[in-house]
C-alpha positions as a Markdown table, in Angstrom:
| # | Residue | x | y | z |
|---|---|---|---|---|
| 1 | Unk | 0.0 | 0.0 | 0.0 |
| 2 | Unk | 2.8 | 2.4 | 0.8 |
| 3 | Unk | 4.4 | 1.6 | -2.6 |
| 4 | Unk | 1.1 | 2.5 | -4.2 |
| 5 | Unk | 1.1 | 5.9 | -2.4 |
| 6 | Unk | 4.6 | 6.6 | -3.6 |
| 7 | Unk | 3.7 | 5.8 | -7.2 |
| 8 | Unk | 0.6 | 7.9 | -6.9 |
| 9 | Unk | 2.8 | 10.9 | -6.0 |
| 10 | Unk | 4.4 | 10.8 | -9.4 |
| 11 | Unk | 1.9 | 13.0 | -11.1 |
| 12 | Unk | 3.2 | 15.9 | -13.3 |
| 13 | Unk | 0.1 | 16.8 | -15.3 |
| 14 | Unk | -1.3 | 19.4 | -13.0 |
| 15 | Unk | -3.5 | 17.0 | -11.1 |
| 16 | Unk | -4.2 | 17.8 | -7.5 |
| 17 | Unk | -1.8 | 15.5 | -5.6 |
| 18 | Unk | -3.9 | 15.6 | -2.4 |
| 19 | Unk | -6.9 | 14.3 | -4.3 |
| 20 | Unk | -4.9 | 11.5 | -6.0 |
| 21 | Unk | -3.4 | 10.5 | -2.6 |
| 22 | Unk | -6.9 | 10.5 | -1.0 |
| 23 | Unk | -8.2 | 8.1 | -3.6 |
| 24 | Unk | -5.2 | 5.7 | -3.1 |
| 25 | Unk | -5.4 | 6.0 | 0.8 |
| 26 | Unk | -9.1 | 4.9 | 0.5 |
| 27 | Unk | -7.9 | 1.8 | -1.4 |
| 28 | Unk | -4.9 | 1.1 | 0.9 |
| 29 | Unk | -6.9 | 1.4 | 4.2 |
| 30 | Unk | -10.1 | -0.1 | 2.7 |
| 31 | Unk | -12.2 | 2.7 | 4.1 |
| 32 | Unk | -15.2 | 4.6 | 2.7 |
| 33 | Unk | -14.1 | 8.3 | 2.9 |
| 34 | Unk | -10.7 | 10.0 | 3.0 |
| 35 | Unk | -10.0 | 13.7 | 3.0 |
| 36 | Unk | -6.5 | 15.4 | 3.1 |
| 37 | Unk | -7.1 | 18.9 | 4.3 |
| 38 | Unk | -5.5 | 21.7 | 6.3 |
| 39 | Unk | -6.9 | 22.5 | 9.7 |
| 40 | Unk | -8.4 | 25.7 | 8.3 |
| 41 | Unk | -10.2 | 23.8 | 5.6 |
| 42 | Unk | -11.5 | 21.4 | 8.1 |
| 43 | Unk | -12.6 | 24.1 | 10.5 |
| 44 | Unk | -10.4 | 22.5 | 13.1 |
| 45 | Unk | -8.6 | 25.1 | 15.3 |
| 46 | Unk | -7.1 | 23.1 | 18.1 |
| 47 | Unk | -3.9 | 24.7 | 19.3 |
| 48 | Unk | -2.3 | 21.4 | 19.8 |
| 49 | Unk | -3.2 | 17.7 | 19.6 |
| 50 | Unk | -1.8 | 14.3 | 20.5 |
| 51 | Unk | -0.1 | 12.2 | 17.8 |
| 52 | Unk | -3.5 | 10.8 | 16.9 |
| 53 | Unk | -6.5 | 13.0 | 17.6 |
| 54 | Unk | -9.8 | 11.0 | 17.8 |
| 55 | Unk | -12.8 | 13.3 | 17.4 |
| 56 | Unk | -16.3 | 13.1 | 16.0 |
| 57 | Unk | -16.1 | 14.7 | 12.6 |
| 58 | Unk | -19.5 | 16.3 | 13.0 |
| 59 | Unk | -17.9 | 18.6 | 15.7 |
| 60 | Unk | -14.5 | 19.0 | 13.9 |
| 61 | Unk | -15.7 | 19.9 | 10.5 |
| 62 | Unk | -17.9 | 22.8 | 9.2 |
| 63 | Unk | -21.4 | 21.3 | 8.6 |
| 64 | Unk | -21.9 | 23.5 | 5.5 |
| 65 | Unk | -18.6 | 22.6 | 3.8 |
| 66 | Unk | -18.5 | 21.8 | 0.1 |
| 67 | Unk | -20.2 | 18.3 | -0.3 |
| 68 | Unk | -17.5 | 17.2 | -2.9 |
| 69 | Unk | -14.8 | 17.5 | -0.3 |
| 70 | Unk | -15.4 | 17.9 | 3.4 |
| 71 | Unk | -19.0 | 16.9 | 4.0 |
| 72 | Unk | -18.4 | 13.5 | 2.5 |
| 73 | Unk | -16.4 | 12.7 | 5.7 |
| 74 | Unk | -19.0 | 13.8 | 8.2 |
| 75 | Unk | -19.9 | 11.2 | 10.7 |
| 76 | Unk | -17.9 | 9.1 | 13.1 |
| 77 | Unk | -14.3 | 9.1 | 12.0 |
| 78 | Unk | -10.6 | 9.8 | 12.7 |
| 79 | Unk | -8.3 | 12.7 | 12.3 |
| 80 | Unk | -4.6 | 11.8 | 12.0 |
| 81 | Unk | -2.2 | 14.7 | 12.1 |
| 82 | Unk | 1.5 | 14.2 | 11.3 |
| 83 | Unk | 3.5 | 14.9 | 14.5 |
| 84 | Unk | 6.3 | 16.7 | 12.6 |
| 85 | Unk | 4.1 | 19.2 | 10.8 |
| 86 | Unk | 3.9 | 22.9 | 11.7 |
| 87 | Unk | 0.5 | 24.1 | 12.7 |
| 88 | Unk | 0.4 | 26.5 | 9.8 |
| 89 | Unk | 1.4 | 23.9 | 7.2 |
| 90 | Unk | 0.0 | 20.8 | 8.7 |
| 91 | Unk | -2.2 | 18.4 | 6.8 |
| 92 | Unk | -5.0 | 16.4 | 8.5 |
| 93 | Unk | -5.8 | 12.9 | 7.2 |
| 94 | Unk | -9.5 | 12.4 | 7.8 |
| 95 | Unk | -10.7 | 8.8 | 7.6 |
| 96 | Unk | -14.2 | 7.3 | 8.0 |
| 97 | Unk | -14.1 | 3.5 | 8.1 |
| 98 | Unk | -16.8 | 1.3 | 6.5 |
| 99 | Unk | -19.7 | 0.2 | 8.7 |
| 100 | Unk | -18.3 | -3.3 | 9.0 |
| 101 | Unk | -14.8 | -2.1 | 10.2 |
| 102 | Unk | -13.6 | -2.1 | 13.7 |
| 103 | Unk | -11.3 | 0.9 | 14.7 |
| 104 | Unk | -8.5 | -1.1 | 16.2 |
| 105 | Unk | -5.1 | 0.0 | 17.5 |
| 106 | Unk | -3.3 | -1.4 | 14.4 |
| 107 | Unk | -5.6 | 0.5 | 12.1 |
| 108 | Unk | -4.9 | 3.7 | 14.1 |
| 109 | Unk | -1.1 | 3.2 | 13.7 |
| 110 | Unk | -1.5 | 2.5 | 10.0 |
| 111 | Unk | -3.6 | 5.7 | 9.6 |
| 112 | Unk | -1.0 | 7.7 | 11.4 |
| 113 | Unk | 1.8 | 6.2 | 9.3 |
| 114 | Unk | -0.2 | 7.0 | 6.2 |
| 115 | Unk | -0.7 | 10.6 | 7.3 |
| 116 | Unk | 3.0 | 11.0 | 7.8 |
| 117 | Unk | 3.7 | 9.7 | 4.3 |
| 118 | Unk | 1.1 | 11.8 | 2.7 |
| 119 | Unk | 2.4 | 14.9 | 4.4 |
| 120 | Unk | 5.9 | 14.1 | 3.2 |
| 121 | Unk | 4.8 | 13.5 | -0.4 |
| 122 | Unk | 2.7 | 16.7 | -0.5 |
| 123 | Unk | 5.6 | 18.7 | 1.0 |
| 124 | Unk | 8.1 | 17.3 | -1.5 |
| 125 | Unk | 5.7 | 18.1 | -4.4 |
| 126 | Unk | 5.3 | 21.7 | -3.1 |
| 127 | Unk | 9.0 | 22.2 | -2.8 |
| 128 | Unk | 9.5 | 20.8 | -6.3 |
| 129 | Unk | 6.9 | 23.2 | -7.7 |
| 130 | Unk | 8.6 | 26.1 | -5.9 |
| 131 | Unk | 12.0 | 25.1 | -7.3 |
| 132 | Unk | 10.6 | 24.9 | -10.8 |
| 133 | Unk | 8.9 | 28.3 | -10.3 |
| 134 | Unk | 12.3 | 29.8 | -9.1 |
| 135 | Unk | 14.0 | 28.3 | -12.2 |
| 136 | Unk | 11.3 | 29.8 | -14.5 |
| 137 | Unk | 11.6 | 33.2 | -12.9 |
| 138 | Unk | 15.4 | 33.0 | -13.1 |
| 139 | Unk | 15.2 | 32.2 | -16.8 |
| 140 | Unk | 12.8 | 35.2 | -17.3 |
| 141 | Unk | 15.1 | 37.5 | -15.4 |
| 142 | Unk | 18.1 | 36.3 | -17.4 |
| 143 | Unk | 16.3 | 37.0 | -20.6 |
| 144 | Unk | 15.1 | 40.4 | -19.3 |
| 145 | Unk | 18.7 | 41.2 | -18.5 |
| 146 | Unk | 19.9 | 40.3 | -22.0 |
| 147 | Unk | 17.1 | 42.6 | -23.5 |
| 148 | Unk | 18.1 | 45.4 | -21.1 |
| 149 | Unk | 21.8 | 45.2 | -22.0 |
| 150 | Unk | 20.8 | 45.2 | -25.7 |
| 151 | Unk | 18.7 | 48.3 | -25.2 |
| 152 | Unk | 21.5 | 50.1 | -23.5 |
| 153 | Unk | 24.0 | 49.3 | -26.2 |
| 154 | Unk | 21.8 | 49.7 | -29.3 |
| 155 | Unk | 22.0 | 53.5 | -29.6 |
| 156 | Unk | 25.7 | 53.8 | -28.7 |
| 157 | Unk | 27.4 | 55.5 | -31.6 |
| 158 | Unk | 30.9 | 56.7 | -32.6 |
| 159 | Unk | 30.9 | 60.4 | -31.6 |
| 160 | Unk | 32.8 | 63.1 | -33.3 |
| 161 | Unk | 35.7 | 64.6 | -31.4 |
| 162 | Unk | 35.4 | 62.2 | -28.4 |
| 163 | Unk | 36.8 | 58.9 | -27.3 |
| 164 | Unk | 34.1 | 57.2 | -25.3 |
| 165 | Unk | 34.1 | 54.0 | -23.2 |
| 166 | Unk | 31.2 | 52.6 | -21.1 |
| 167 | Unk | 30.8 | 49.9 | -18.5 |
| 168 | Unk | 27.6 | 48.4 | -17.1 |
| 169 | Unk | 27.5 | 45.8 | -14.3 |
| 170 | Unk | 24.0 | 45.3 | -12.8 |
| 171 | Unk | 23.9 | 43.9 | -9.2 |
| 172 | Unk | 21.3 | 41.4 | -10.3 |
| 173 | Unk | 19.9 | 39.9 | -13.5 |
| 174 | Unk | 18.3 | 43.3 | -14.3 |
| 175 | Unk | 19.3 | 46.8 | -13.1 |
| 176 | Unk | 18.1 | 50.3 | -12.5 |
| 177 | Unk | 21.0 | 52.2 | -14.2 |
| 178 | Unk | 20.8 | 53.6 | -17.7 |
| 179 | Unk | 23.3 | 55.2 | -20.0 |
| 180 | Unk | 23.1 | 56.6 | -23.5 |
| 181 | Unk | 25.4 | 58.0 | -26.2 |
| 182 | Unk | 23.5 | 59.8 | -28.9 |
| 183 | Unk | 24.8 | 61.8 | -31.8 |
| 184 | Unk | 23.2 | 64.6 | -33.8 |
| 185 | Unk | 25.7 | 66.0 | -36.4 |
| 186 | Unk | 28.7 | 67.5 | -34.6 |
| 187 | Unk | 26.9 | 67.2 | -31.2 |
| 188 | Unk | 27.1 | 64.2 | -28.9 |
| 189 | Unk | 24.9 | 63.6 | -25.9 |
| 190 | Unk | 26.2 | 61.6 | -23.0 |
| 191 | Unk | 23.7 | 60.5 | -20.3 |
| 192 | Unk | 23.8 | 58.3 | -17.2 |
| 193 | Unk | 21.0 | 57.8 | -14.8 |
| 194 | Unk | 20.1 | 55.7 | -11.7 |
| 195 | Unk | 16.6 | 54.7 | -10.7 |
| 196 | Unk | 16.2 | 54.2 | -6.9 |
| 197 | Unk | 15.5 | 50.7 | -5.8 |
| 198 | Unk | 16.5 | 47.4 | -7.4 |
| 199 | Unk | 15.2 | 44.5 | -9.4 |
| 200 | Unk | 12.4 | 44.4 | -11.9 |
| 201 | Unk | 10.5 | 47.6 | -10.8 |
| 202 | Unk | 13.7 | 49.7 | -11.1 |
| 203 | Unk | 14.5 | 48.0 | -14.5 |
| 204 | Unk | 11.0 | 48.9 | -15.9 |
| 205 | Unk | 11.4 | 52.5 | -14.8 |
| 206 | Unk | 14.9 | 52.6 | -16.3 |
| 207 | Unk | 13.6 | 51.3 | -19.6 |
| 208 | Unk | 10.9 | 54.0 | -19.6 |
| 209 | Unk | 13.4 | 56.7 | -18.8 |
| 210 | Unk | 15.7 | 55.5 | -21.5 |
| 211 | Unk | 12.9 | 55.6 | -24.1 |
| 212 | Unk | 11.9 | 59.1 | -23.1 |
| 213 | Unk | 15.4 | 60.3 | -23.3 |
| 214 | Unk | 15.8 | 58.9 | -26.8 |
| 215 | Unk | 12.5 | 60.3 | -28.0 |
| 216 | Unk | 13.1 | 63.8 | -26.7 |
| 217 | Unk | 16.7 | 63.9 | -27.9 |
| 218 | Unk | 15.2 | 63.8 | -31.5 |
| 219 | Unk | 13.7 | 67.2 | -30.8 |
| 220 | Unk | 16.3 | 68.9 | -28.6 |
| 221 | Unk | 19.9 | 68.4 | -27.6 |
| 222 | Unk | 19.8 | 71.0 | -24.8 |
| 223 | Unk | 20.6 | 69.1 | -21.6 |
| 224 | Unk | 18.4 | 71.2 | -19.3 |
| 225 | Unk | 15.5 | 71.0 | -21.6 |
| 226 | Unk | 15.9 | 67.2 | -21.9 |
| 227 | Unk | 15.8 | 66.9 | -18.1 |
| 228 | Unk | 12.7 | 69.0 | -18.0 |
| 229 | Unk | 10.9 | 66.9 | -20.7 |
| 230 | Unk | 11.9 | 63.6 | -19.1 |
| 231 | Unk | 10.8 | 64.9 | -15.7 |
| 232 | Unk | 7.4 | 66.0 | -17.0 |
| 233 | Unk | 6.7 | 62.6 | -18.6 |
| 234 | Unk | 8.2 | 60.4 | -15.9 |
| 235 | Unk | 7.4 | 62.0 | -12.5 |
| 236 | Unk | 3.9 | 60.5 | -12.2 |
| 237 | Unk | 5.2 | 57.0 | -12.7 |
| 238 | Unk | 8.0 | 57.6 | -10.3 |
| 239 | Unk | 5.6 | 58.9 | -7.7 |
| 240 | Unk | 3.3 | 55.8 | -8.1 |
| 241 | Unk | 6.4 | 53.6 | -7.6 |
| 242 | Unk | 7.7 | 55.7 | -4.7 |
| 243 | Unk | 11.0 | 56.0 | -6.7 |
| 244 | Unk | 13.2 | 58.8 | -8.1 |
| 245 | Unk | 15.7 | 59.1 | -10.9 |
| 246 | Unk | 19.1 | 60.8 | -10.8 |
| 247 | Unk | 20.2 | 61.8 | -14.3 |
| 248 | Unk | 23.2 | 63.7 | -15.7 |
| 249 | Unk | 23.1 | 64.7 | -19.3 |
| 250 | Unk | 26.1 | 66.3 | -21.1 |
| 251 | Unk | 26.3 | 67.7 | -24.6 |
| 252 | Unk | 29.6 | 68.0 | -26.4 |
| 253 | Unk | 30.1 | 70.1 | -29.6 |
| 254 | Unk | 32.9 | 68.8 | -31.7 |
| 255 | Unk | 33.2 | 72.0 | -33.6 |
| 256 | Unk | 33.9 | 74.2 | -30.6 |
| 257 | Unk | 34.8 | 71.9 | -27.8 |
| 258 | Unk | 31.9 | 73.3 | -25.7 |
| 259 | Unk | 30.4 | 71.0 | -23.0 |
| 260 | Unk | 27.0 | 71.7 | -21.6 |
| 261 | Unk | 26.0 | 69.8 | -18.5 |
| 262 | Unk | 22.7 | 69.5 | -16.6 |
| 263 | Unk | 22.5 | 67.3 | -13.5 |
| 264 | Unk | 19.5 | 66.2 | -11.6 |
| 265 | Unk | 20.9 | 64.9 | -8.4 |
| 266 | Unk | 23.5 | 62.6 | -9.9 |
| 267 | Unk | 26.9 | 61.9 | -8.5 |
| 268 | Unk | 29.7 | 61.4 | -9.1 |
| 269 | Unk | 30.5 | 63.5 | -12.2 |
| 270 | Unk | 34.2 | 64.3 | -12.5 |
| 271 | Unk | 36.1 | 66.4 | -15.0 |
| 272 | Unk | 39.9 | 66.1 | -15.5 |
| 273 | Unk | 41.7 | 69.1 | -17.1 |
| 274 | Unk | 45.1 | 70.7 | -16.9 |
| 275 | Unk | 44.0 | 72.2 | -13.6 |
| 276 | Unk | 43.4 | 68.7 | -12.1 |
| 277 | Unk | 40.3 | 66.7 | -11.3 |
| 278 | Unk | 37.2 | 68.4 | -9.9 |
| 279 | Unk | 33.8 | 67.1 | -8.8 |
| 280 | Unk | 30.9 | 68.7 | -10.6 |
| 281 | Unk | 28.2 | 68.7 | -8.0 |
| 282 | Unk | 24.6 | 68.3 | -9.1 |
| 283 | Unk | 22.7 | 71.6 | -9.3 |
| 284 | Unk | 19.2 | 70.2 | -9.0 |
| 285 | Unk | 17.3 | 67.5 | -7.1 |
| 286 | Unk | 16.6 | 64.1 | -8.7 |
| 287 | Unk | 13.6 | 63.7 | -11.0 |
| 288 | Unk | 10.5 | 62.7 | -9.1 |
| 289 | Unk | 11.4 | 64.5 | -5.9 |
| 290 | Unk | 10.2 | 68.0 | -6.6 |
| 291 | Unk | 7.6 | 68.9 | -9.2 |
| 292 | Unk | 8.1 | 71.8 | -11.6 |
| 293 | Unk | 11.9 | 72.1 | -11.3 |
| 294 | Unk | 13.6 | 74.5 | -13.6 |
| 295 | Unk | 16.9 | 72.7 | -14.4 |
| 296 | Unk | 20.2 | 74.6 | -14.5 |
| 297 | Unk | 23.0 | 74.1 | -17.0 |
| 298 | Unk | 26.8 | 74.4 | -16.7 |
| 299 | Unk | 28.8 | 75.6 | -19.7 |
| 300 | Unk | 32.3 | 74.3 | -19.9 |
| 301 | Unk | 35.0 | 73.7 | -22.6 |
| 302 | Unk | 36.9 | 70.4 | -23.2 |
| 303 | Unk | 40.4 | 70.9 | -24.4 |
| 304 | Unk | 42.5 | 68.1 | -25.9 |
| 305 | Unk | 42.8 | 65.1 | -23.5 |
| 306 | Unk | 40.3 | 66.6 | -21.0 |
| 307 | Unk | 38.2 | 63.7 | -19.6 |
| 308 | Unk | 34.7 | 63.6 | -18.3 |
| 309 | Unk | 33.6 | 60.8 | -16.1 |
| 310 | Unk | 30.0 | 60.0 | -15.1 |
| 311 | Unk | 29.5 | 57.1 | -12.7 |
| 312 | Unk | 26.6 | 55.6 | -10.8 |
| 313 | Unk | 26.9 | 55.6 | -7.1 |
| 314 | Unk | 27.3 | 51.8 | -7.2 |
| 315 | Unk | 31.0 | 52.6 | -8.0 |
| 316 | Unk | 31.6 | 55.1 | -5.1 |
| 317 | Unk | 29.4 | 53.1 | -2.7 |
| 318 | Unk | 31.1 | 49.7 | -3.3 |
| 319 | Unk | 32.0 | 48.3 | 0.1 |
| 320 | Unk | 34.7 | 46.0 | 1.4 |
| 321 | Unk | 34.1 | 43.3 | 4.0 |
| 322 | Unk | 34.5 | 45.8 | 6.8 |
| 323 | Unk | 31.7 | 48.1 | 5.4 |
| 324 | Unk | 34.2 | 50.8 | 4.2 |
| 325 | Unk | 33.1 | 52.6 | 1.0 |
| 326 | Unk | 35.3 | 52.9 | -2.1 |
| 327 | Unk | 34.4 | 56.6 | -2.2 |
| 328 | Unk | 34.7 | 59.5 | -4.6 |
| 329 | Unk | 38.2 | 60.4 | -3.4 |
| 330 | Unk | 39.6 | 57.0 | -4.8 |
| 331 | Unk | 38.0 | 57.8 | -8.1 |
| 332 | Unk | 39.6 | 61.2 | -8.1 |
| 333 | Unk | 43.0 | 59.6 | -7.3 |
| 334 | Unk | 42.7 | 57.1 | -10.2 |
| 335 | Unk | 41.9 | 59.9 | -12.6 |
| 336 | Unk | 44.7 | 62.1 | -11.4 |
| 337 | Unk | 47.3 | 59.3 | -11.8 |
| 338 | Unk | 46.0 | 58.0 | -15.1 |
| 339 | Unk | 46.8 | 59.4 | -18.6 |
| 340 | Unk | 45.0 | 56.5 | -20.2 |
| 341 | Unk | 42.4 | 56.6 | -22.8 |
| 342 | Unk | 38.8 | 56.0 | -21.7 |
| 343 | Unk | 38.7 | 52.2 | -22.2 |
| 344 | Unk | 41.9 | 51.8 | -20.1 |
| 345 | Unk | 40.6 | 54.2 | -17.4 |
| 346 | Unk | 37.3 | 52.2 | -17.2 |
| 347 | Unk | 39.3 | 49.0 | -16.9 |
| 348 | Unk | 41.5 | 50.5 | -14.1 |
| 349 | Unk | 38.4 | 51.6 | -12.1 |
| 350 | Unk | 36.7 | 48.3 | -12.4 |
| 351 | Unk | 39.9 | 46.5 | -11.3 |
| 352 | Unk | 40.4 | 48.9 | -8.4 |
| 353 | Unk | 36.8 | 48.4 | -7.1 |
| 354 | Unk | 37.1 | 44.6 | -7.3 |
| 355 | Unk | 40.3 | 44.7 | -5.4 |
| 356 | Unk | 38.8 | 47.0 | -2.8 |
| 357 | Unk | 35.7 | 44.8 | -2.4 |
| 358 | Unk | 38.0 | 41.8 | -1.7 |
| 359 | Unk | 35.3 | 39.3 | -2.7 |
| 360 | Unk | 32.3 | 41.1 | -1.2 |
| 361 | Unk | 29.2 | 40.7 | -3.3 |
| 362 | Unk | 28.3 | 43.7 | -5.4 |
| 363 | Unk | 25.4 | 45.5 | -3.7 |
| 364 | Unk | 24.3 | 48.0 | -6.4 |
| 365 | Unk | 24.5 | 48.5 | -10.1 |
| 366 | Unk | 27.8 | 49.9 | -11.3 |
| 367 | Unk | 27.9 | 52.0 | -14.5 |
| 368 | Unk | 30.5 | 54.2 | -16.1 |
| 369 | Unk | 30.6 | 56.6 | -19.0 |
| 370 | Unk | 34.1 | 58.1 | -19.7 |
| 371 | Unk | 34.6 | 60.6 | -22.5 |
| 372 | Unk | 37.9 | 62.2 | -23.6 |
| 373 | Unk | 38.3 | 65.1 | -26.0 |
| 374 | Unk | 40.5 | 64.4 | -29.0 |
| 375 | Unk | 41.1 | 68.1 | -29.6 |
| 376 | Unk | 39.6 | 71.4 | -28.7 |
| 377 | Unk | 37.8 | 71.5 | -32.1 |
| 378 | Unk | 37.5 | 68.8 | -34.7 |
| 379 | Unk | 36.4 | 69.6 | -38.2 |
């Protein structure tokens, strides 16, 4: 009989395992009625019970329960509860013997053993289903991550007058960071943003922000106006999600070397020139924090070899095993000591953060956009 129960547990077609086991238990124990239910389904709320609880089912079960399940078991019967089960997850095996059967001690022991086996089989099936669901979700997130990386790369272009390198390392399968490199004639737009939060909600808001940035960049390349337009379209969704977006947008003009920068709460943004490395602090709050912001704009000039670095705070906030942060000062030091082109500078920063973390798991998305002027003006 136990072998029959084990074989009955091998159902993979969506059949209700408890129902299948109940039918087999009826055959194994040679009884009239079997139900495998939770205490709540049975209306049985005893705080505790002995290994085998003997009760009249008329008192233990709801009299108006669904006839196809519980009310079939009404009448004199037995409730067997697995001793190892938690109250919240326990399963009751309800048995009503045939009229010609005597409820003997061996039958009680057999009922209890059957209850234990049924609880084990149902628990194993539930864990198996949960594992399959986790695998399904993991595959979906992996696919979403590939789509996200493709979306981030698809509009990257070869800008005029600039050497540009990027790096994107989400903390999970999907991330809340975005970057874009967009070109319009002699002008190149560089943008990097960070949606608060993590996981799928942040990734969806990131995709929306990226799409808005691309759409509005077809109408204007003015960084402050771009921030205003993205803010107008995105603030309501950010508010509903209790999130915000930091976003820095820079426009470089290859003909003049002019650099225009608007920054909505994003840091760090660093500029290296002959005067050294300086931090360009954000001039406005993140998008989604304050409505109706009029965004400011810095006007700068990039000379030959001047380098602009925009990073997400996942870089500066990277922690070592003792909870020390990598910090902006270390980024400044790497830029000061490096004369490398952007791709080599990106590699140095990534290597430095990994050494600093000393094996600690990455806690936030890490994104870099590094741009270096080829000359003051490029024809």
